[in-house]
Amino acid sequence: MNLRSRGSKGPAADAPKRAYGAKSHGATASPKSPRKRTQAKHEGGSGWIYGTHACLAVLSNPRRTIHELLLTESAANRLDVPKGGITPQIVEPHHIDRKLPGGVVHQGIALKAAPLEWPSLEDIADTAPNDGLILVLDQISDPHNVGAMLRLASAFGVSAVVMQTRKAPPLSGALAKVAVGCLESIPVCLETNIANTLQNLQRIGWQVTGLAGETQLELSDVFQPDTKQVIVMGAEGPGLRERVRKTCDTLARIPMRSSPIAGEAESLNVATAAGIALYEARREK
């Protein structure tokens, strides 16, 4: 084994900027007040992670603590595995199979690592560049879609991906494999209330655009240069929840042709739609 070192306005539109988390009524928070984290820990990648790209990214991340590393003999001979502060166990493939959900393709490598901790969303939002992007996922729980969107977020320079705490899929397993290592580089912020989080971002100058197929305004009409932009994606089927929808400054759609063929898909997979939205935002910026 080779080891090496390693279209409708929401209520917050045009509102004056306030401190993140300050209420819209009464006194605003002092800029000198001690900050409160929006969540004590923003955790990513706890539990078993498997697959070549996902595992090598974790092992190359000095911020990770590795608890257990399993390799088949074939994988140990094939891979240039970084030192993750732990001696790998060389095992038979079926030993890894027993640790993971049935039917997954682990490519002969799996590990268990401590969660990542990221800065609070407040800190990320405050320090983002003028053309910053934040991607918010409103109750999207499919790990394959979320993993794909983390990969897209990395490609388009997104500052953070935000999910609701009780609806987020485990930040490990299938999600980590689909994200091909991007879980290590994109802050994932888990927030209790998405609508409140959007309002907090609006108060410090972020524009919030939600994707909604029924509106007439198109994405190409929304994004402006040098504007901090939040893009909100709803779950496939239900879309954005009502309060989240009403909180958005703007609702916009991806233009698509109407299909004359019965049963032909007239909507996009949510990860595909997110990719188009992020591309459009970056193109305008």
PDB file of C-alpha atoms in Angstrom:
ATOM      1  CA  MET A   1       0.000   0.000   0.000  1.00  0.00           C
ATOM      2  CA  ASN A   2       1.296   3.396  -0.958  1.00  0.00           C
ATOM      3  CA  LEU A   3       0.891   5.904   1.875  1.00  0.00           C
ATOM      4  CA  ARG A   4       1.692   9.559   1.491  1.00  0.00           C
ATOM      5  CA  SER A   5       1.306  12.719   3.601  1.00  0.00           C
ATOM      6  CA  ARG A   6      -1.378  14.918   3.022  1.00  0.00           C
ATOM      7  CA  GLY A   7     -41.556  37.358  -9.992  1.00  0.00           C
ATOM      8  CA  SER A   8     -43.279  38.442  -6.751  1.00  0.00           C
ATOM      9  CA  LYS A   9     -41.945  40.526  -3.954  1.00  0.00           C
ATOM     10  CA  GLY A  10     -41.708  39.110  -0.473  1.00  0.00           C
ATOM     11  CA  PRO A  11     -42.119  41.087   2.719  1.00  0.00           C
ATOM     12  CA  ALA A  12     -38.413  41.741   3.132  1.00  0.00           C
ATOM     13  CA  ALA A  13     -37.809  43.375  -0.241  1.00  0.00           C
ATOM     14  CA  ASP A  14     -36.357  46.902   0.081  1.00  0.00           C
ATOM     15  CA  ALA A  15     -36.168  46.529   3.867  1.00  0.00           C
ATOM     16  CA  PRO A  16     -33.298  48.413   5.548  1.00  0.00           C
ATOM     17  CA  LYS A  17     -30.272  46.347   6.454  1.00  0.00           C
ATOM     18  CA  ARG A  18     -30.129  45.116  10.029  1.00  0.00           C
ATOM     19  CA  ALA A  19     -27.849  42.906  12.021  1.00  0.00           C
ATOM     20  CA  TYR A  20     -28.213  39.215  11.174  1.00  0.00           C
ATOM     21  CA  GLY A  21     -30.958  37.743  13.335  1.00  0.00           C
ATOM     22  CA  ALA A  22     -32.372  41.112  14.449  1.00  0.00           C
ATOM     23  CA  LYS A  23     -36.158  41.389  14.483  1.00  0.00           C
ATOM     24  CA  SER A  24     -37.918  43.662  12.012  1.00  0.00           C
ATOM     25  CA  HIS A  25     -39.532  45.588  14.870  1.00  0.00           C
ATOM     26  CA  GLY A  26     -38.060  47.231  17.939  1.00  0.00           C
ATOM     27  CA  ALA A  27     -34.377  47.951  18.460  1.00  0.00           C
ATOM     28  CA  THR A  28     -31.888  46.363  16.130  1.00  0.00           C
ATOM     29  CA  ALA A  29     -28.988  44.395  17.491  1.00  0.00           C
ATOM     30  CA  SER A  30     -25.854  46.354  18.238  1.00  0.00           C
ATOM     31  CA  PRO A  31     -23.008  45.559  15.837  1.00  0.00           C
ATOM     32  CA  LYS A  32     -20.776  45.244  18.886  1.00  0.00           C
ATOM     33  CA  SER A  33     -22.976  42.672  20.599  1.00  0.00           C
ATOM     34  CA  PRO A  34     -21.430  39.218  21.019  1.00  0.00           C
ATOM     35  CA  ARG A  35     -22.382  36.968  18.171  1.00  0.00           C
ATOM     36  CA  LYS A  36     -24.516  33.934  18.689  1.00  0.00           C
ATOM     37  CA  ARG A  37     -23.939  31.034  16.369  1.00  0.00           C
ATOM     38  CA  THR A  38     -27.027  30.112  14.381  1.00  0.00           C
ATOM     39  CA  GLN A  39     -26.253  26.563  15.426  1.00  0.00           C
ATOM     40  CA  ALA A  40     -23.689  25.266  17.882  1.00  0.00           C
ATOM     41  CA  LYS A  41     -22.232  22.932  15.298  1.00  0.00           C
ATOM     42  CA  HIS A  42     -22.633  22.697  11.556  1.00  0.00           C
ATOM     43  CA  GLU A  43     -21.810  19.063  11.065  1.00  0.00           C
ATOM     44  CA  GLY A  44     -20.920  17.350   7.825  1.00  0.00           C
ATOM     45  CA  GLY A  45     -20.001  13.791   7.009  1.00  0.00           C
ATOM     46  CA  SER A  46     -20.625  11.891  10.248  1.00  0.00           C
ATOM     47  CA  GLY A  47     -21.068   8.137   9.975  1.00  0.00           C
ATOM     48  CA  TRP A  48     -19.664   5.809   7.331  1.00  0.00           C
ATOM     49  CA  ILE A  49     -18.291   7.297   4.133  1.00  0.00           C
ATOM     50  CA  TYR A  50     -17.425   5.044   1.221  1.00  0.00           C
ATOM     51  CA  GLY A  51     -16.145   5.226  -2.325  1.00  0.00           C
ATOM     52  CA  THR A  52     -12.748   6.269  -3.652  1.00  0.00           C
ATOM     53  CA  HIS A  53     -13.225  10.012  -4.216  1.00  0.00           C
ATOM     54  CA  ALA A  54     -15.218  10.664  -1.052  1.00  0.00           C
ATOM     55  CA  CYS A  55     -12.814   8.746   1.193  1.00  0.00           C
ATOM     56  CA  LEU A  56      -9.616  10.192  -0.297  1.00  0.00           C
ATOM     57  CA  ALA A  57     -11.029  13.701   0.158  1.00  0.00           C
ATOM     58  CA  VAL A  58     -11.769  13.003   3.833  1.00  0.00           C
ATOM     59  CA  LEU A  59      -8.318  11.499   4.387  1.00  0.00           C
ATOM     60  CA  SER A  60      -6.703  14.548   2.767  1.00  0.00           C
ATOM     61  CA  ASN A  61      -8.599  16.966   5.013  1.00  0.00           C
ATOM     62  CA  PRO A  62      -6.486  17.903   8.070  1.00  0.00           C
ATOM     63  CA  ARG A  63      -9.651  19.061   9.850  1.00  0.00           C
ATOM     64  CA  ARG A  64     -11.011  15.523   9.938  1.00  0.00           C
ATOM     65  CA  THR A  65     -10.536  12.983  12.710  1.00  0.00           C
ATOM     66  CA  ILE A  66     -10.699   9.445  11.321  1.00  0.00           C
ATOM     67  CA  HIS A  67     -12.031   6.773  13.677  1.00  0.00           C
ATOM     68  CA  GLU A  68     -11.841   3.735  11.410  1.00  0.00           C
ATOM     69  CA  LEU A  69     -10.454   3.054   7.925  1.00  0.00           C
ATOM     70  CA  LEU A  70     -11.208  -0.150   6.029  1.00  0.00           C
ATOM     71  CA  LEU A  71      -9.492  -1.182   2.789  1.00  0.00           C
ATOM     72  CA  THR A  72      -9.593  -4.309   0.715  1.00  0.00           C
ATOM     73  CA  GLU A  73      -6.206  -5.611  -0.381  1.00  0.00           C
ATOM     74  CA  SER A  74      -7.019  -4.676  -3.957  1.00  0.00           C
ATOM     75  CA  ALA A  75      -7.882  -1.089  -2.994  1.00  0.00           C
ATOM     76  CA  ALA A  76      -4.773  -0.811  -0.822  1.00  0.00           C
ATOM     77  CA  ASN A  77      -2.591  -1.779  -3.773  1.00  0.00           C
ATOM     78  CA  ARG A  78      -4.487   0.419  -6.216  1.00  0.00           C
ATOM     79  CA  LEU A  79      -4.880   3.646  -4.255  1.00  0.00           C
ATOM     80  CA  ASP A  80      -2.413   6.265  -3.093  1.00  0.00           C
ATOM     81  CA  VAL A  81      -4.013   6.672   0.321  1.00  0.00           C
ATOM     82  CA  PRO A  82      -3.147   9.784   2.370  1.00  0.00           C
ATOM     83  CA  LYS A  83      -2.229   9.332   6.006  1.00  0.00           C
ATOM     84  CA  GLY A  84      -5.344  10.184   7.959  1.00  0.00           C
ATOM     85  CA  GLY A  85      -3.794   9.713  11.394  1.00  0.00           C
ATOM     86  CA  ILE A  86      -4.946   6.096  11.537  1.00  0.00           C
ATOM     87  CA  THR A  87      -3.618   2.719  10.431  1.00  0.00           C
ATOM     88  CA  PRO A  88      -5.972   1.147   7.887  1.00  0.00           C
ATOM     89  CA  GLN A  89      -7.434  -2.301   8.413  1.00  0.00           C
ATOM     90  CA  ILE A  90      -7.013  -4.613   5.419  1.00  0.00           C
ATOM     91  CA  VAL A  91     -10.215  -6.638   5.177  1.00  0.00           C
ATOM     92  CA  GLU A  92     -12.222  -8.803   2.813  1.00  0.00           C
ATOM     93  CA  PRO A  93     -14.891  -7.007   0.727  1.00  0.00           C
ATOM     94  CA  HIS A  94     -17.728  -8.684   2.634  1.00  0.00           C
ATOM     95  CA  HIS A  95     -16.439  -7.112   5.868  1.00  0.00           C
ATOM     96  CA  ILE A  96     -17.037  -3.651   4.384  1.00  0.00           C
ATOM     97  CA  ASP A  97     -20.374  -4.809   2.962  1.00  0.00           C
ATOM     98  CA  ARG A  98     -21.607  -5.601   6.471  1.00  0.00           C
ATOM     99  CA  LYS A  99     -20.856  -2.068   7.659  1.00  0.00           C
ATOM    100  CA  LEU A 100     -22.849  -0.364   4.912  1.00  0.00           C
ATOM    101  CA  PRO A 101     -26.405  -0.368   3.536  1.00  0.00           C
ATOM    102  CA  GLY A 102     -27.130  -3.248   1.194  1.00  0.00           C
ATOM    103  CA  GLY A 103     -26.198  -2.897  -2.440  1.00  0.00           C
ATOM    104  CA  VAL A 104     -23.871   0.101  -2.226  1.00  0.00           C
ATOM    105  CA  VAL A 105     -20.703   0.205  -4.342  1.00  0.00           C
ATOM    106  CA  HIS A 106     -17.855   1.004  -1.956  1.00  0.00           C
ATOM    107  CA  GLN A 107     -14.908   0.367  -4.324  1.00  0.00           C
ATOM    108  CA  GLY A 108     -13.008  -1.381  -1.552  1.00  0.00           C
ATOM    109  CA  ILE A 109     -12.684   1.590   0.802  1.00  0.00           C
ATOM    110  CA  ALA A 110     -14.804   2.920   3.665  1.00  0.00           C
ATOM    111  CA  LEU A 111     -14.138   5.023   6.728  1.00  0.00           C
ATOM    112  CA  LYS A 112     -15.835   6.474   9.758  1.00  0.00           C
ATOM    113  CA  ALA A 113     -14.951  10.049  10.649  1.00  0.00           C
ATOM    114  CA  ALA A 114     -15.875  12.716  13.169  1.00  0.00           C
ATOM    115  CA  PRO A 115     -18.234  15.418  11.876  1.00  0.00           C
ATOM    116  CA  LEU A 116     -16.880  18.590  10.351  1.00  0.00           C
ATOM    117  CA  GLU A 117     -17.532  21.907  12.061  1.00  0.00           C
ATOM    118  CA  TRP A 118     -18.107  24.989   9.927  1.00  0.00           C
ATOM    119  CA  PRO A 119     -18.453  28.668  10.865  1.00  0.00           C
ATOM    120  CA  SER A 120     -21.970  29.891  11.545  1.00  0.00           C
ATOM    121  CA  LEU A 121     -24.090  30.967   8.596  1.00  0.00           C
ATOM    122  CA  GLU A 122     -23.980  34.465  10.074  1.00  0.00           C
ATOM    123  CA  ASP A 123     -20.204  34.585   9.756  1.00  0.00           C
ATOM    124  CA  ILE A 124     -20.244  33.070   6.270  1.00  0.00           C
ATOM    125  CA  ALA A 125     -22.858  35.563   5.075  1.00  0.00           C
ATOM    126  CA  ASP A 126     -21.004  38.524   6.569  1.00  0.00           C
ATOM    127  CA  THR A 127     -17.686  37.651   4.925  1.00  0.00           C
ATOM    128  CA  ALA A 128     -18.993  36.545   1.512  1.00  0.00           C
ATOM    129  CA  PRO A 129     -17.890  38.573  -1.531  1.00  0.00           C
ATOM    130  CA  ASN A 130     -20.207  41.090  -3.196  1.00  0.00           C
ATOM    131  CA  ASP A 131     -21.148  38.487  -5.795  1.00  0.00           C
ATOM    132  CA  GLY A 132     -21.665  35.798  -3.163  1.00  0.00           C
ATOM    133  CA  LEU A 133     -24.094  32.921  -3.611  1.00  0.00           C
ATOM    134  CA  ILE A 134     -25.869  30.839  -0.976  1.00  0.00           C
ATOM    135  CA  LEU A 135     -27.933  27.793  -1.951  1.00  0.00           C
ATOM    136  CA  VAL A 136     -30.891  26.974   0.320  1.00  0.00           C
ATOM    137  CA  LEU A 137     -32.640  23.598   0.127  1.00  0.00           C
ATOM    138  CA  ASP A 138     -36.190  23.685   1.468  1.00  0.00           C
ATOM    139  CA  GLN A 139     -36.914  20.180   2.784  1.00  0.00           C
ATOM    140  CA  ILE A 140     -34.957  18.367   0.078  1.00  0.00           C
ATOM    141  CA  SER A 141     -34.056  15.070   1.700  1.00  0.00           C
ATOM    142  CA  ASP A 142     -32.904  12.767  -1.108  1.00  0.00           C
ATOM    143  CA  PRO A 143     -29.165  12.145  -0.494  1.00  0.00           C
ATOM    144  CA  HIS A 144     -28.374  11.712  -4.194  1.00  0.00           C
ATOM    145  CA  ASN A 145     -29.919  15.066  -5.089  1.00  0.00           C
ATOM    146  CA  VAL A 146     -28.250  16.829  -2.166  1.00  0.00           C
ATOM    147  CA  GLY A 147     -24.891  15.250  -2.994  1.00  0.00           C
ATOM    148  CA  ALA A 148     -25.209  16.375  -6.612  1.00  0.00           C
ATOM    149  CA  MET A 149     -26.070  19.907  -5.484  1.00  0.00           C
ATOM    150  CA  LEU A 150     -23.025  20.022  -3.211  1.00  0.00           C
ATOM    151  CA  ARG A 151     -20.921  19.153  -6.233  1.00  0.00           C
ATOM    152  CA  LEU A 152     -22.603  21.931  -8.219  1.00  0.00           C
ATOM    153  CA  ALA A 153     -22.138  24.358  -5.328  1.00  0.00           C
ATOM    154  CA  SER A 154     -18.413  23.667  -5.371  1.00  0.00           C
ATOM    155  CA  ALA A 155     -18.213  24.170  -9.136  1.00  0.00           C
ATOM    156  CA  PHE A 156     -20.003  27.537  -9.017  1.00  0.00           C
ATOM    157  CA  GLY A 157     -18.268  28.964  -5.946  1.00  0.00           C
ATOM    158  CA  VAL A 158     -21.221  28.894  -3.547  1.00  0.00           C
ATOM    159  CA  SER A 159     -20.402  30.221  -0.073  1.00  0.00           C
ATOM    160  CA  ALA A 160     -22.685  27.791   1.794  1.00  0.00           C
ATOM    161  CA  VAL A 161     -25.456  25.244   1.346  1.00  0.00           C
ATOM    162  CA  VAL A 162     -28.287  25.591   3.869  1.00  0.00           C
ATOM    163  CA  MET A 163     -30.696  22.824   4.862  1.00  0.00           C
ATOM    164  CA  GLN A 164     -33.376  22.401   7.516  1.00  0.00           C
ATOM    165  CA  THR A 165     -32.091  20.430  10.484  1.00  0.00           C
ATOM    166  CA  ARG A 166     -34.911  17.884  10.732  1.00  0.00           C
ATOM    167  CA  LYS A 167     -35.191  17.275   6.975  1.00  0.00           C
ATOM    168  CA  ALA A 168     -31.517  17.056   6.013  1.00  0.00           C
ATOM    169  CA  PRO A 169     -30.244  13.646   4.890  1.00  0.00           C
ATOM    170  CA  PRO A 170     -27.226  12.197   6.735  1.00  0.00           C
ATOM    171  CA  LEU A 171     -24.078  13.984   5.584  1.00  0.00           C
ATOM    172  CA  SER A 172     -22.312  10.715   4.863  1.00  0.00           C
ATOM    173  CA  GLY A 173     -22.972   7.538   2.889  1.00  0.00           C
ATOM    174  CA  ALA A 174     -24.662   8.015  -0.474  1.00  0.00           C
ATOM    175  CA  LEU A 175     -24.631  11.797  -0.180  1.00  0.00           C
ATOM    176  CA  ALA A 176     -20.868  11.915   0.385  1.00  0.00           C
ATOM    177  CA  LYS A 177     -20.221   9.483  -2.466  1.00  0.00           C
ATOM    178  CA  VAL A 178     -22.287  11.490  -4.959  1.00  0.00           C
ATOM    179  CA  ALA A 179     -20.625  14.717  -3.781  1.00  0.00           C
ATOM    180  CA  VAL A 180     -17.211  13.190  -4.727  1.00  0.00           C
ATOM    181  CA  GLY A 181     -15.308  15.033  -2.003  1.00  0.00           C
ATOM    182  CA  CYS A 182     -17.162  18.358  -2.109  1.00  0.00           C
ATOM    183  CA  LEU A 183     -18.519  17.729   1.381  1.00  0.00           C
ATOM    184  CA  GLU A 184     -15.025  18.660   2.578  1.00  0.00           C
ATOM    185  CA  SER A 185     -14.980  22.081   0.900  1.00  0.00           C
ATOM    186  CA  ILE A 186     -18.546  23.443   0.951  1.00  0.00           C
ATOM    187  CA  PRO A 187     -19.913  24.632   4.307  1.00  0.00           C
ATOM    188  CA  VAL A 188     -23.205  22.914   5.102  1.00  0.00           C
ATOM    189  CA  CYS A 189     -25.327  24.914   7.548  1.00  0.00           C
ATOM    190  CA  LEU A 190     -28.228  23.193   9.264  1.00  0.00           C
ATOM    191  CA  GLU A 191     -30.910  25.669  10.350  1.00  0.00           C
ATOM    192  CA  THR A 192     -34.081  25.077  12.353  1.00  0.00           C
ATOM    193  CA  ASN A 193     -36.357  27.437  10.413  1.00  0.00           C
ATOM    194  CA  ILE A 194     -35.692  28.164   6.728  1.00  0.00           C
ATOM    195  CA  ALA A 195     -38.062  31.153   6.452  1.00  0.00           C
ATOM    196  CA  ASN A 196     -36.506  32.861   9.479  1.00  0.00           C
ATOM    197  CA  THR A 197     -33.048  32.159   8.093  1.00  0.00           C
ATOM    198  CA  LEU A 198     -33.985  33.817   4.796  1.00  0.00           C
ATOM    199  CA  GLN A 199     -35.284  36.870   6.652  1.00  0.00           C
ATOM    200  CA  ASN A 200     -32.017  37.119   8.574  1.00  0.00           C
ATOM    201  CA  LEU A 201     -30.077  37.045   5.305  1.00  0.00           C
ATOM    202  CA  GLN A 202     -32.356  39.687   3.775  1.00  0.00           C
ATOM    203  CA  ARG A 203     -31.712  42.019   6.709  1.00  0.00           C
ATOM    204  CA  ILE A 204     -27.994  42.074   5.945  1.00  0.00           C
ATOM    205  CA  GLY A 205     -28.432  42.734   2.255  1.00  0.00           C
ATOM    206  CA  TRP A 206     -28.891  39.364   0.566  1.00  0.00           C
ATOM    207  CA  GLN A 207     -31.477  39.076  -2.223  1.00  0.00           C
ATOM    208  CA  VAL A 208     -33.565  35.901  -2.037  1.00  0.00           C
ATOM    209  CA  THR A 209     -34.855  34.224  -5.201  1.00  0.00           C
ATOM    210  CA  GLY A 210     -37.018  31.113  -5.042  1.00  0.00           C
ATOM    211  CA  LEU A 211     -37.529  28.782  -7.992  1.00  0.00           C
ATOM    212  CA  ALA A 212     -41.191  28.288  -8.857  1.00  0.00           C
ATOM    213  CA  GLY A 213     -42.472  26.891 -12.134  1.00  0.00           C
ATOM    214  CA  GLU A 214     -45.778  28.767 -12.218  1.00  0.00           C
ATOM    215  CA  THR A 215     -44.408  32.329 -12.120  1.00  0.00           C
ATOM    216  CA  GLN A 216     -43.882  34.347 -15.313  1.00  0.00           C
ATOM    217  CA  LEU A 217     -40.560  35.928 -14.341  1.00  0.00           C
ATOM    218  CA  GLU A 218     -37.542  34.055 -15.727  1.00  0.00           C
ATOM    219  CA  LEU A 219     -34.197  33.551 -14.004  1.00  0.00           C
ATOM    220  CA  SER A 220     -32.405  35.600 -16.652  1.00  0.00           C
ATOM    221  CA  ASP A 221     -34.473  38.636 -15.564  1.00  0.00           C
ATOM    222  CA  VAL A 222     -33.596  38.356 -11.885  1.00  0.00           C
ATOM    223  CA  PHE A 223     -29.884  38.214 -11.167  1.00  0.00           C
ATOM    224  CA  GLN A 224     -27.871  41.437 -11.009  1.00  0.00           C
ATOM    225  CA  PRO A 225     -24.088  42.005 -10.896  1.00  0.00           C
ATOM    226  CA  ASP A 226     -22.478  42.684  -7.512  1.00  0.00           C
ATOM    227  CA  THR A 227     -25.505  41.440  -5.587  1.00  0.00           C
ATOM    228  CA  LYS A 228     -25.330  38.856  -2.839  1.00  0.00           C
ATOM    229  CA  GLN A 229     -27.831  36.266  -3.946  1.00  0.00           C
ATOM    230  CA  VAL A 230     -29.663  33.428  -2.178  1.00  0.00           C
ATOM    231  CA  ILE A 231     -31.206  30.752  -4.412  1.00  0.00           C
ATOM    232  CA  VAL A 232     -33.943  28.662  -2.778  1.00  0.00           C
ATOM    233  CA  MET A 233     -34.858  25.236  -4.134  1.00  0.00           C
ATOM    234  CA  GLY A 234     -37.996  23.366  -3.082  1.00  0.00           C
ATOM    235  CA  ALA A 235     -38.524  19.623  -2.954  1.00  0.00           C
ATOM    236  CA  GLU A 236     -39.591  17.816  -6.115  1.00  0.00           C
ATOM    237  CA  GLY A 237     -43.368  17.690  -6.194  1.00  0.00           C
ATOM    238  CA  PRO A 238     -44.346  20.015  -3.308  1.00  0.00           C
ATOM    239  CA  GLY A 239     -41.947  22.790  -4.306  1.00  0.00           C
ATOM    240  CA  LEU A 240     -41.375  25.673  -1.919  1.00  0.00           C
ATOM    241  CA  ARG A 241     -43.454  25.699   1.235  1.00  0.00           C
ATOM    242  CA  GLU A 242     -45.885  28.601   1.547  1.00  0.00           C
ATOM    243  CA  ARG A 243     -44.055  30.628   4.189  1.00  0.00           C
ATOM    244  CA  VAL A 244     -40.717  30.142   2.442  1.00  0.00           C
ATOM    245  CA  ARG A 245     -42.310  31.204  -0.847  1.00  0.00           C
ATOM    246  CA  LYS A 246     -43.772  34.362   0.724  1.00  0.00           C
ATOM    247  CA  THR A 247     -40.435  35.251   2.285  1.00  0.00           C
ATOM    248  CA  CYS A 248     -38.588  35.274  -1.045  1.00  0.00           C
ATOM    249  CA  ASP A 249     -37.957  38.687  -2.615  1.00  0.00           C
ATOM    250  CA  THR A 250     -38.580  37.204  -6.054  1.00  0.00           C
ATOM    251  CA  LEU A 251     -39.961  34.015  -7.550  1.00  0.00           C
ATOM    252  CA  ALA A 252     -38.537  32.964 -10.905  1.00  0.00           C
ATOM    253  CA  ARG A 253     -38.734  30.017 -13.255  1.00  0.00           C
ATOM    254  CA  ILE A 254     -36.553  28.168 -15.717  1.00  0.00           C
ATOM    255  CA  PRO A 255     -38.161  28.564 -19.159  1.00  0.00           C
ATOM    256  CA  MET A 256     -39.194  25.221 -20.645  1.00  0.00           C
ATOM    257  CA  ARG A 257     -41.268  24.217 -23.635  1.00  0.00           C
ATOM    258  CA  SER A 258     -44.711  22.749 -23.073  1.00  0.00           C
ATOM    259  CA  SER A 259     -44.765  19.131 -24.142  1.00  0.00           C
ATOM    260  CA  PRO A 260     -47.481  18.005 -26.565  1.00  0.00           C
ATOM    261  CA  ILE A 261     -46.797  14.375 -25.641  1.00  0.00           C
ATOM    262  CA  ALA A 262     -48.913  12.919 -22.853  1.00  0.00           C
ATOM    263  CA  GLY A 263     -46.803  11.698 -19.965  1.00  0.00           C
ATOM    264  CA  GLU A 264     -43.617  13.423 -21.102  1.00  0.00           C
ATOM    265  CA  ALA A 265     -41.759  15.147 -18.279  1.00  0.00           C
ATOM    266  CA  GLU A 266     -42.420  18.871 -18.056  1.00  0.00           C
ATOM    267  CA  SER A 267     -40.222  19.484 -15.039  1.00  0.00           C
ATOM    268  CA  LEU A 268     -36.571  19.047 -14.141  1.00  0.00           C
ATOM    269  CA  ASN A 269     -34.840  17.031 -11.478  1.00  0.00           C
ATOM    270  CA  VAL A 270     -34.145  19.422  -8.593  1.00  0.00           C
ATOM    271  CA  ALA A 271     -30.362  19.026  -8.875  1.00  0.00           C
ATOM    272  CA  THR A 272     -30.519  19.782 -12.601  1.00  0.00           C
ATOM    273  CA  ALA A 273     -32.638  22.862 -11.901  1.00  0.00           C
ATOM    274  CA  ALA A 274     -30.167  24.004  -9.231  1.00  0.00           C
ATOM    275  CA  GLY A 275     -27.316  23.678 -11.712  1.00  0.00           C
ATOM    276  CA  ILE A 276     -29.138  25.858 -14.249  1.00  0.00           C
ATOM    277  CA  ALA A 277     -29.968  28.460 -11.588  1.00  0.00           C
ATOM    278  CA  LEU A 278     -26.377  28.606 -10.318  1.00  0.00           C
ATOM    279  CA  TYR A 279     -25.037  28.877 -13.858  1.00  0.00           C
ATOM    280  CA  GLU A 280     -27.454  31.711 -14.648  1.00  0.00           C
ATOM    281  CA  ALA A 281     -26.507  33.540 -11.447  1.00  0.00           C
ATOM    282  CA  ARG A 282     -22.800  33.269 -12.207  1.00  0.00           C
ATOM    283  CA  ARG A 283     -23.306  34.259 -15.853  1.00  0.00           C
ATOM    284  CA  GLU A 284     -25.033  37.475 -14.825  1.00  0.00           C
ATOM    285  CA  LYS A 285     -22.406  38.257 -12.204  1.00  0.00           C
TER     286      LYS A 285
END
